[in-house]
Amino acid sequence: HDHPSNAVHIKVADYGISRITLPSGSKGFGGTEGFMAPEIMRHNGEEEYTEKVDCFSFGMFLYELISLRQPFEGHEAVKECILEGGRPVLTHRETHFPSYCLDLMVLCWDQQPKVRPSASQIVSIATAPEFTHLLDVISLSHGGSVMDGIACMIASADGEESAGVVSGYELWLPCSNSRIDILGGSAKGWQQYHRILCPQVKGGVGGGGGGAGTTGTSSGGQTGGTPGNGPTQASGSQPTTPHLLKTIKLTTACAVESAVWIGDAEGNIYAFNAADCVHLFSYALEPSAPSPVVALVYLKKFHRVAAGLENGRLFLLDSQLIPSTYVSAEGSFVLSELGSGERLCSVTALWHSEDECELWCGERDDAISVFSLRNSHVSGQHHLTHFPAPLPVRGLSVALLYASGDDYVYSYLSPSYILYQWRSSTKRVENKLDCSKLVPCSESLKSIAIDERLSPGKCQISALAVLGNELYVGTTWGCIIVVERGSLRPTTVFRPYEEDVRCIVPVVPVTAGDESGGACTTPLIVTIGRGYRSLIERYTDVTVGPSTASAGRHGLAATTPTAQDKRLKEALLRDRSNHMHALIWSAEHWAPI
């Protein structure tokens, strides 16, 4: 792909001492120092061994590909080191290779032959779409549900964010249990994990809200720190005491310049400074009859935020103003209201020019209302339906809407398993994608049950995102579908989660800044779902979860874990098997199925 004009021919040579062996095993001493399995060296080839010696060599071969060094280069006692369980050491840079590459390498060079994968298992793992794309995994430290997610870019030290030079990003994840998880990452993987608690502010209090208490968490999801060491409380706030706190179900989020706005299930909006998590303000959109905030959409060119409530009300808010009161800021903070249907489910914005955009509002009974805005004022309205029926289609809600920058809007009717592609200029459906006909490709006979997949409830769509030329679709069965956004032609399908994919967050190319000082930009996709399914576990009996994913990254590549280490890891995986997991994917070069 990098050099289409230069044909590359790969040839494998030097089979001088190789032999075809029987399933029962083989004998004989031969091999290359550093690549030779311990069972050959221990008995000088006089005891029988199996094809697993080649799997050991393949693990060392992966190390050579990753490090560009021979295993144990410069080491004098290689045989003794391998027999004692020693393995080549990875540098910090090398631990940032895709997780499954490191996992497979460590699995292949295991001291016990029965733990190593077979040759056929290696082929299945290495040809899976996830193998070279998964960069890192982290398990959230609680059992709550993530309701939405947004990425905020972190400016580099020289402050050149406007030029596209950033040092990383933070993922803000509002949850169903008052928590806002914040994951810090880069193009190499997760680097920091902490959380803030959504502040409890009594209604009618003026001026902003209280500072949110924080809990720090180390990379890898291990809880640390203590509550209450976050920003100091702003004046005028009245947070309730800890024993009176009630759970706030957060519902949606959006980035507004240097702030993050978050909505909850009672019609409240909370704003935080993205840089230091300071709580800026809270505002109740409809305190007399609370209704969940289903959408927050930042209209940057108009300096507005569109806030949609489930009861059908759609407000345009001033993004540059901090409201002076907790309620009743009509005419200042709440600038106008757009009439929508009886129930609002989703909202997205499609820009046509600097002063013109469309707000697509998904409603119940198969309806979409499209508001044309010019300079933040309504200039037109369209009413659309997916089916040309004379009567409304009862029971189907437009649960998801997502606009791309090329005149396309994607919609999903719940409950169903069809994705629709609309062209804005014609207001017609151009393509459809039936998700019930797509089977995940990287599965073994022991990991997939086709009959279970065919259940209609398993094929529903739960998340959408566009990055580059790809549309990413998440399903309630934990599948990720990568689709060509123009034609809706599926590129690949895989299933990294046990349960539904809660959200998919595109991360614009960031400058990773390698050790040589050069800039390295990589488009990334972050997925959030419940119950991580390791690719390694799908084909082998070895447990590899988020605490052991990227084994070399977490120090397992150079040492042999003790039995106690293994028990601790297994206990941790059991405790967190049903937690939410955040996965970072490289979004480049998806191989078509």
XYZ file of C-alpha atoms in Angstrom:
593
model
C 0.000 0.000 0.000
C 2.894 2.387 0.738
C 4.701 1.734 -2.557
C 2.138 0.645 -5.181
C 4.574 1.171 -8.034
C 7.174 -1.185 -6.576
C 6.188 -4.853 -6.573
C 7.371 -6.699 -3.473
C 8.072 -10.452 -3.649
C 8.474 -12.235 -0.326
C 10.408 -15.505 -0.279
C 10.993 -17.833 2.675
C 14.252 -19.776 2.566
C 16.667 -21.924 4.600
C 14.724 -25.110 5.298
C 17.932 -27.132 5.548
C 17.298 -28.795 8.933
C 13.498 -28.565 9.090
C 11.439 -31.758 9.098
C 7.787 -32.735 8.840
C 6.884 -34.280 12.194
C 4.194 -36.672 13.354
C 1.468 -35.452 15.720
C 3.115 -37.482 18.480
C 6.227 -35.317 18.294
C 9.811 -35.397 17.137
C 13.393 -35.543 18.422
C 16.663 -33.935 17.398
C 18.824 -30.974 18.349
C 18.857 -27.980 16.025
C 17.912 -24.355 15.791
C 19.226 -20.827 16.246
C 20.408 -19.556 19.601
C 17.810 -17.243 21.072
C 15.040 -18.751 18.952
C 15.336 -22.333 20.230
C 12.610 -23.541 22.600
C 13.651 -24.484 26.172
C 12.419 -28.100 25.832
C 14.939 -28.689 23.031
C 17.863 -27.193 24.954
C 16.969 -28.811 28.276
C 17.302 -32.345 26.914
C 19.667 -31.616 23.993
C 16.973 -32.819 21.583
C 16.880 -36.340 23.042
C 13.294 -36.012 24.354
C 10.230 -35.674 22.119
C 8.803 -32.242 21.438
C 5.940 -30.929 19.288
C 5.221 -28.110 16.825
C 5.081 -25.819 19.847
C 8.853 -25.349 19.526
C 8.150 -23.509 16.262
C 5.580 -21.350 18.063
C 8.273 -20.397 20.569
C 10.534 -19.384 17.685
C 7.691 -17.368 16.172
C 7.387 -15.427 19.420
C 11.071 -14.503 19.186
C 10.548 -13.626 15.523
C 7.783 -11.188 16.564
C 10.213 -9.667 19.061
C 12.737 -9.162 16.260
C 10.102 -7.475 14.075
C 9.062 -5.146 16.902
C 12.495 -4.281 18.293
C 14.638 -4.621 15.140
C 17.114 -6.523 17.317
C 18.107 -10.144 17.681
C 16.722 -11.741 20.864
C 19.284 -11.531 23.701
C 21.628 -9.444 21.570
C 24.928 -9.067 23.456
C 23.871 -11.575 26.140
C 26.527 -14.192 26.943
C 24.488 -16.978 28.606
C 21.429 -17.191 26.343
C 20.690 -20.879 26.997
C 20.758 -20.504 30.773
C 18.615 -17.345 30.588
C 15.877 -19.049 28.555
C 15.889 -22.173 30.713
C 15.433 -19.991 33.810
C 12.441 -18.257 32.229
C 14.179 -15.056 31.110
C 12.972 -13.273 27.992
C 14.215 -10.315 25.909
C 13.459 -6.898 27.385
C 11.344 -4.331 25.535
C 12.140 -0.646 25.589
C 9.440 1.869 26.497
C 8.901 2.700 22.824
C 8.398 -0.944 21.917
C 5.699 -1.436 24.560
C 3.468 0.915 22.561
C 3.056 -1.502 19.683
C -0.516 -2.813 19.139
C -1.690 -4.763 22.178
C -2.405 -8.062 20.469
C 1.024 -8.143 18.810
C 2.607 -7.988 22.265
C 0.105 -10.437 23.746
C 0.756 -13.005 21.018
C 4.523 -12.602 21.327
C 4.432 -13.248 25.094
C 2.024 -16.165 24.655
C 4.211 -17.806 21.994
C 7.391 -17.712 24.092
C 5.730 -19.119 27.227
C 7.898 -21.593 29.132
C 5.174 -24.268 29.011
C 4.543 -25.709 25.506
C 0.871 -26.456 26.259
C 0.227 -22.745 26.943
C 1.579 -21.652 23.557
C -0.931 -21.336 20.698
C -0.871 -23.751 17.799
C 0.216 -22.664 14.344
C -3.406 -22.513 13.157
C -4.353 -20.393 16.178
C -1.500 -18.007 15.414
C -2.758 -17.609 11.832
C -6.324 -16.934 13.029
C -5.191 -14.343 15.563
C -2.714 -12.580 13.286
C -5.183 -12.271 10.373
C -7.993 -10.809 12.527
C -8.781 -7.127 11.881
C -8.200 -6.291 15.542
C -4.635 -7.684 15.569
C -2.820 -4.606 14.278
C -5.473 -2.016 15.196
C -6.062 -2.363 18.941
C -3.595 -0.060 20.703
C -4.688 -0.236 24.347
C -7.447 -1.356 26.730
C -8.550 0.006 30.076
C -11.257 -1.205 32.454
C -13.333 1.445 34.214
C -13.183 1.050 37.983
C -16.937 0.892 38.600
C -20.004 -0.961 37.357
C -21.982 2.057 36.114
C -22.947 2.590 32.476
C -21.229 5.124 30.235
C -23.953 7.174 28.543
C -21.912 9.229 26.054
C -18.350 10.278 25.272
C -16.435 13.201 23.787
C -12.755 13.869 23.127
C -11.030 17.106 24.183
C -7.636 17.814 22.669
C -4.782 18.828 24.981
C -2.522 21.587 23.671
C 1.212 21.013 23.580
C 3.509 22.986 25.843
C 4.178 25.628 23.225
C 0.435 26.301 22.903
C 0.189 25.533 19.193
C -3.190 23.829 19.368
C -4.520 26.103 16.646
C -1.883 24.699 14.313
C -2.991 21.137 15.053
C -0.075 20.353 17.361
C -1.441 18.703 20.494
C 0.152 16.487 23.087
C -2.824 14.156 23.514
C -6.490 14.064 24.349
C -8.889 13.511 27.226
C -12.002 11.431 26.904
C -14.936 12.649 29.020
C -17.413 9.885 29.804
C -20.622 10.867 31.643
C -22.027 7.851 33.501
C -25.324 6.740 34.994
C -24.051 6.950 38.584
C -23.100 10.658 38.974
C -19.550 9.960 37.776
C -17.690 11.557 34.922
C -14.748 9.344 34.027
C -11.854 11.178 32.351
C -9.310 9.121 30.424
C -6.092 10.744 29.251
C -4.515 9.237 26.169
C -2.183 9.715 23.246
C -1.560 7.997 19.935
C 0.307 5.326 21.930
C -2.362 4.368 24.467
C -3.986 5.270 27.768
C -1.859 7.336 30.115
C -4.126 8.595 32.915
C -7.497 7.824 34.457
C -9.376 9.945 36.981
C -12.935 10.939 37.672
C -15.079 13.758 38.979
C -18.458 13.575 40.641
C -21.237 15.687 39.213
C -21.989 18.381 41.815
C -25.293 18.483 43.677
C -26.521 22.060 43.578
C -29.821 23.155 45.078
C -32.274 24.679 42.649
C -32.491 28.444 42.466
C -28.947 29.098 43.626
C -27.291 31.904 41.706
C -23.865 32.068 40.291
C -22.265 28.715 39.255
C -21.930 25.495 41.141
C -19.562 23.793 43.465
C -16.267 22.310 42.496
C -16.472 18.659 41.652
C -14.620 16.225 43.896
C -12.106 14.081 42.043
C -10.527 10.713 42.443
C -7.242 10.033 40.700
C -6.634 6.725 38.989
C -3.419 5.363 37.587
C -2.998 4.136 34.036
C -4.516 0.712 33.682
C -7.547 1.485 35.791
C -6.195 0.863 39.282
C -8.015 3.137 41.693
C -5.869 5.567 43.649
C -6.121 8.883 45.396
C -8.905 10.061 47.640
C -12.170 11.877 47.015
C -12.275 15.597 47.516
C -8.818 16.545 46.265
C -10.194 18.294 43.205
C -10.853 21.954 42.447
C -11.946 24.232 45.232
C -15.597 25.184 45.370
C -16.734 28.303 43.563
C -18.500 30.973 45.567
C -22.285 30.890 45.611
C -22.584 27.088 45.426
C -24.480 24.946 47.866
C -23.491 21.316 47.333
C -25.264 18.889 49.597
C -23.434 16.880 52.228
C -22.072 13.462 51.149
C -24.646 11.389 53.049
C -27.479 13.277 51.312
C -26.125 12.884 47.772
C -28.539 11.361 45.309
C -27.482 9.601 42.145
C -27.471 11.814 39.071
C -27.997 9.942 35.821
C -25.949 11.788 33.230
C -27.118 11.381 29.646
C -25.063 13.273 27.052
C -22.098 15.596 26.541
C -20.480 17.986 24.086
C -17.291 20.028 23.913
C -17.838 23.803 23.823
C -14.495 25.498 23.132
C -12.452 24.989 26.327
C -15.414 23.668 28.316
C -17.416 20.444 28.512
C -21.205 20.588 28.826
C -23.040 17.594 30.237
C -26.790 16.929 30.448
C -28.683 14.717 32.898
C -31.972 12.829 33.117
C -33.775 15.710 34.879
C -33.162 18.424 32.306
C -30.088 19.964 33.958
C -26.901 21.088 32.224
C -23.501 21.143 33.948
C -20.445 22.890 32.499
C -16.822 22.194 33.425
C -13.509 23.675 32.410
C -11.838 20.937 30.354
C -8.332 21.914 31.499
C -8.769 21.610 35.272
C -12.300 20.157 35.732
C -13.552 23.242 37.602
C -17.347 23.378 37.646
C -18.416 26.518 35.762
C -22.197 26.476 36.119
C -25.352 24.400 36.363
C -28.652 25.259 34.733
C -32.134 23.692 34.789
C -33.790 23.925 31.389
C -37.234 22.992 32.670
C -37.334 22.721 36.476
C -41.147 22.552 36.754
C -41.415 19.379 34.610
C -38.007 17.678 34.443
C -37.248 15.808 31.234
C -33.985 14.078 30.194
C -31.488 15.987 28.064
C -31.151 13.715 25.019
C -28.744 15.849 22.969
C -26.251 18.694 23.247
C -24.881 19.902 19.891
C -22.332 22.711 19.670
C -22.993 25.095 16.770
C -19.564 26.691 16.844
C -20.003 29.180 14.007
C -23.180 30.553 15.612
C -21.845 30.518 19.210
C -24.842 28.405 20.159
C -25.526 25.043 21.766
C -28.644 23.151 20.717
C -30.098 21.378 23.767
C -32.859 18.847 23.177
C -35.149 17.427 25.865
C -36.973 14.130 25.600
C -40.323 15.928 25.952
C -39.791 17.485 22.505
C -38.455 20.918 23.473
C -35.326 22.109 21.622
C -33.465 25.178 22.899
C -30.665 27.308 21.457
C -28.320 28.405 24.255
C -25.618 31.083 24.256
C -22.305 29.204 24.348
C -20.346 32.319 25.371
C -22.403 33.179 28.440
C -22.270 31.733 31.947
C -25.812 32.017 33.321
C -26.125 34.179 36.432
C -29.001 32.084 37.782
C -29.690 28.363 38.034
C -33.085 28.814 36.328
C -35.103 31.378 34.368
C -32.376 32.791 32.121
C -34.633 33.145 29.079
C -33.549 35.915 26.760
C -29.935 35.805 27.911
C -28.641 32.237 28.249
C -31.676 30.565 26.619
C -31.970 32.545 23.401
C -34.762 30.756 21.536
C -36.778 27.555 21.286
C -37.459 25.502 18.174
C -40.713 23.589 17.941
C -40.195 19.846 17.673
C -42.418 16.786 18.069
C -43.991 15.256 21.120
C -40.853 13.272 21.852
C -37.270 14.016 20.882
C -34.738 11.178 20.671
C -31.641 12.518 18.880
C -30.171 15.660 17.278
C -27.278 16.265 14.879
C -26.015 19.269 12.897
C -24.978 19.336 9.237
C -23.096 22.457 8.065
C -23.463 23.796 4.528
C -21.536 27.069 4.861
C -20.185 29.501 7.422
C -23.627 30.946 8.079
C -25.944 28.060 7.238
C -26.563 24.669 8.807
C -29.326 22.125 9.355
C -30.460 20.633 12.648
C -31.795 17.095 12.136
C -34.056 16.078 15.017
C -35.042 12.441 15.441
C -38.477 11.881 16.913
C -40.783 8.973 17.625
C -43.048 7.265 15.058
C -40.407 7.331 12.290
C -40.296 11.139 12.087
C -37.385 13.514 11.473
C -37.729 17.292 11.690
C -35.067 19.283 9.828
C -34.575 22.938 10.798
C -32.603 25.116 8.392
C -30.647 27.780 10.287
C -29.090 30.899 8.780
C -27.043 33.027 11.173
C -28.648 31.103 14.052
C -32.210 31.963 12.939
C -34.669 29.420 11.510
C -35.057 29.903 7.758
C -36.977 26.723 6.894
C -38.257 23.379 8.106
C -38.788 19.931 6.595
C -40.654 16.911 7.940
C -39.255 13.525 6.853
C -40.175 9.874 7.366
C -38.272 6.704 6.501
C -41.328 4.973 5.032
C -43.818 6.449 2.527
C -46.751 5.307 4.640
C -49.993 7.316 4.743
C -50.074 6.934 8.529
C -47.198 7.257 11.045
C -45.234 4.073 11.750
C -45.979 3.537 15.415
C -43.370 2.191 17.804
C -40.232 3.151 15.840
C -38.106 6.007 17.172
C -35.218 7.746 15.397
C -32.825 6.825 18.192
C -29.562 7.839 16.488
C -28.590 10.556 14.029
C -25.053 11.342 12.838
C -24.021 13.905 10.222
C -20.855 13.709 8.143
C -19.284 16.596 6.303
C -20.268 15.506 2.790
C -24.046 16.078 2.650
C -24.847 12.749 4.343
C -26.842 12.101 7.505
C -27.116 8.603 8.980
C -30.169 7.518 10.971
C -31.254 4.475 12.943
C -34.803 3.476 13.851
C -35.198 1.659 17.162
C -36.016 -1.143 17.567
C -34.689 -2.443 14.231
C -31.357 -3.360 12.634
C -31.308 -1.117 9.540
C -28.995 1.882 9.115
C -30.191 4.582 6.705
C -28.089 7.052 4.730
C -29.826 10.321 3.808
C -28.621 12.897 1.307
C -29.353 16.305 2.736
C -29.727 18.085 -0.598
C -32.545 15.776 -1.737
C -33.905 14.788 1.695
C -34.075 11.173 0.483
C -32.652 7.863 1.649
C -29.829 6.797 -0.690
C -28.486 3.606 0.928
C -29.349 1.122 3.660
C -27.293 -1.327 5.702
C -28.874 -4.455 7.221
C -26.793 -5.234 10.301
C -28.537 -8.575 10.884
C -26.708 -10.058 7.884
C -23.197 -9.275 9.146
C -21.276 -11.928 11.086
C -18.117 -10.991 13.029
C -15.110 -12.422 11.232
C -12.573 -13.038 14.018
C -14.324 -15.829 15.897
C -13.578 -19.497 16.566
C -16.124 -22.282 16.833
C -15.928 -22.070 20.619
C -16.473 -18.303 20.789
C -19.487 -17.727 18.532
C -23.053 -18.993 18.446
C -24.722 -18.089 15.138
C -28.231 -18.859 16.414
C -27.770 -16.389 19.254
C -26.596 -13.681 16.852
C -29.709 -13.983 14.689
C -31.894 -12.753 17.533
C -33.286 -9.331 16.429
C -32.353 -7.786 19.769
C -28.689 -8.582 19.171
C -28.522 -6.736 15.850
C -29.768 -3.323 16.940
C -27.502 -0.297 16.489
C -26.264 1.443 19.624
C -23.544 3.866 18.438
C -22.397 5.772 15.327
C -19.325 7.806 14.409
C -17.561 9.002 11.265
C -13.804 9.392 10.857
C -12.174 9.886 7.482
C -13.853 7.742 4.833
C -15.217 5.233 7.352
C -18.457 5.058 9.273
C -18.197 3.104 12.528
C -21.308 1.298 13.739
C -21.678 -0.253 17.190
C -24.352 -2.861 17.945
C -26.126 -4.181 21.017
C -24.283 -7.500 20.585
C -20.912 -5.801 21.063
C -19.944 -5.712 17.383
C -18.022 -2.955 15.601
C -18.894 -2.605 11.913
C -16.514 -0.562 9.749
C -18.354 0.769 6.682
C -17.440 2.914 3.684
C -19.353 6.066 4.549
C -20.268 6.944 0.953
C -21.630 3.574 -0.189
C -22.390 1.858 3.161
C -20.363 -1.093 1.908
C -19.086 -3.086 4.929
C -15.300 -3.265 5.213
C -14.978 -5.461 8.280
C -16.927 -6.664 11.322
C -15.584 -7.835 14.685
C -16.929 -8.244 18.205
C -14.708 -6.861 21.004
C -17.507 -6.651 23.643
C -19.894 -9.082 25.297
C -22.692 -6.519 25.474
C -23.679 -3.300 23.706
C -21.251 -0.717 22.394
C -22.210 2.384 24.371
C -20.406 5.013 22.313
C -17.777 5.488 19.604
C -15.599 8.586 19.801
C -13.437 9.721 16.861
C -10.155 11.376 17.829
C -8.736 13.702 15.198
C -5.102 13.063 14.261
C -2.805 14.018 17.114
C 0.915 14.604 17.190
C 2.450 11.693 19.037
C 6.006 13.042 18.960
C 8.279 10.015 18.738
C 11.677 9.732 20.338
C 13.396 11.130 17.261
C 11.440 14.361 17.643
C 9.380 13.922 14.482
C 5.636 14.380 14.310
C 3.498 11.278 13.915
C -0.221 11.747 13.234
C -2.590 8.815 13.613
C -6.391 8.913 13.338
C -7.868 7.072 16.326
C -11.225 5.631 17.285
C -12.178 5.016 20.922
C -14.985 2.565 21.671
C -16.745 2.115 25.016
C -18.657 -1.061 25.811
C -19.365 -3.606 28.510
C -17.477 -6.878 28.858
C -14.173 -6.891 26.957
C -13.638 -9.933 24.682
C -9.967 -10.553 24.103
C -8.998 -11.760 20.638
C -6.481 -14.128 22.263
C -9.180 -15.697 24.455
C -11.427 -16.345 21.460
C -8.900 -18.779 19.992
C -7.027 -20.093 23.033
C -7.727 -21.095 26.621
C -5.442 -18.375 27.981
C -7.017 -15.502 29.927
C -5.845 -12.116 28.641
C -7.923 -9.175 29.906
C -7.461 -5.425 30.218
C -5.113 -5.860 33.161
C -2.837 -8.107 31.086
C -3.509 -6.700 27.627
C -0.290 -5.376 26.177
C 1.610 -7.773 28.390
C 4.950 -6.288 27.467
C 3.572 -2.849 28.281
C 2.819 -3.917 31.811
C 6.158 -5.554 32.514
C 5.378 -9.201 31.701
C 7.621 -9.443 28.658
C 10.882 -9.637 30.572
C 9.834 -11.740 33.543
C 8.019 -14.922 34.375
C 4.861 -14.239 36.429
C 4.514 -16.205 39.633
C 1.482 -18.327 40.496
C 0.404 -15.603 42.916
C 0.600 -12.989 40.134
C -1.622 -15.152 37.952
C -4.196 -15.650 40.713
C -4.318 -11.914 41.366
C -4.829 -11.163 37.678
C -7.557 -13.793 37.334
C -9.387 -12.398 40.385
C -9.155 -8.865 38.982
C -10.501 -10.006 35.623
C -13.433 -11.785 37.268
C -14.273 -8.673 39.287
C -14.199 -6.429 36.212
C -15.428 -8.813 33.520
C -18.739 -6.956 33.294
C -17.367 -3.419 33.688
C -17.179 -0.857 30.928
C -13.983 -0.986 28.877
C -12.420 1.727 26.737
C -10.485 0.526 23.694
C -8.220 2.663 21.488
C -8.042 1.653 17.829
C -5.860 2.841 15.013
C -8.253 3.937 12.273
C -5.876 3.411 9.354
C -5.891 0.676 6.688
C -8.773 -1.593 7.687
C -8.383 -4.747 5.609
C -11.648 -5.691 3.837
C -13.256 -8.981 4.809
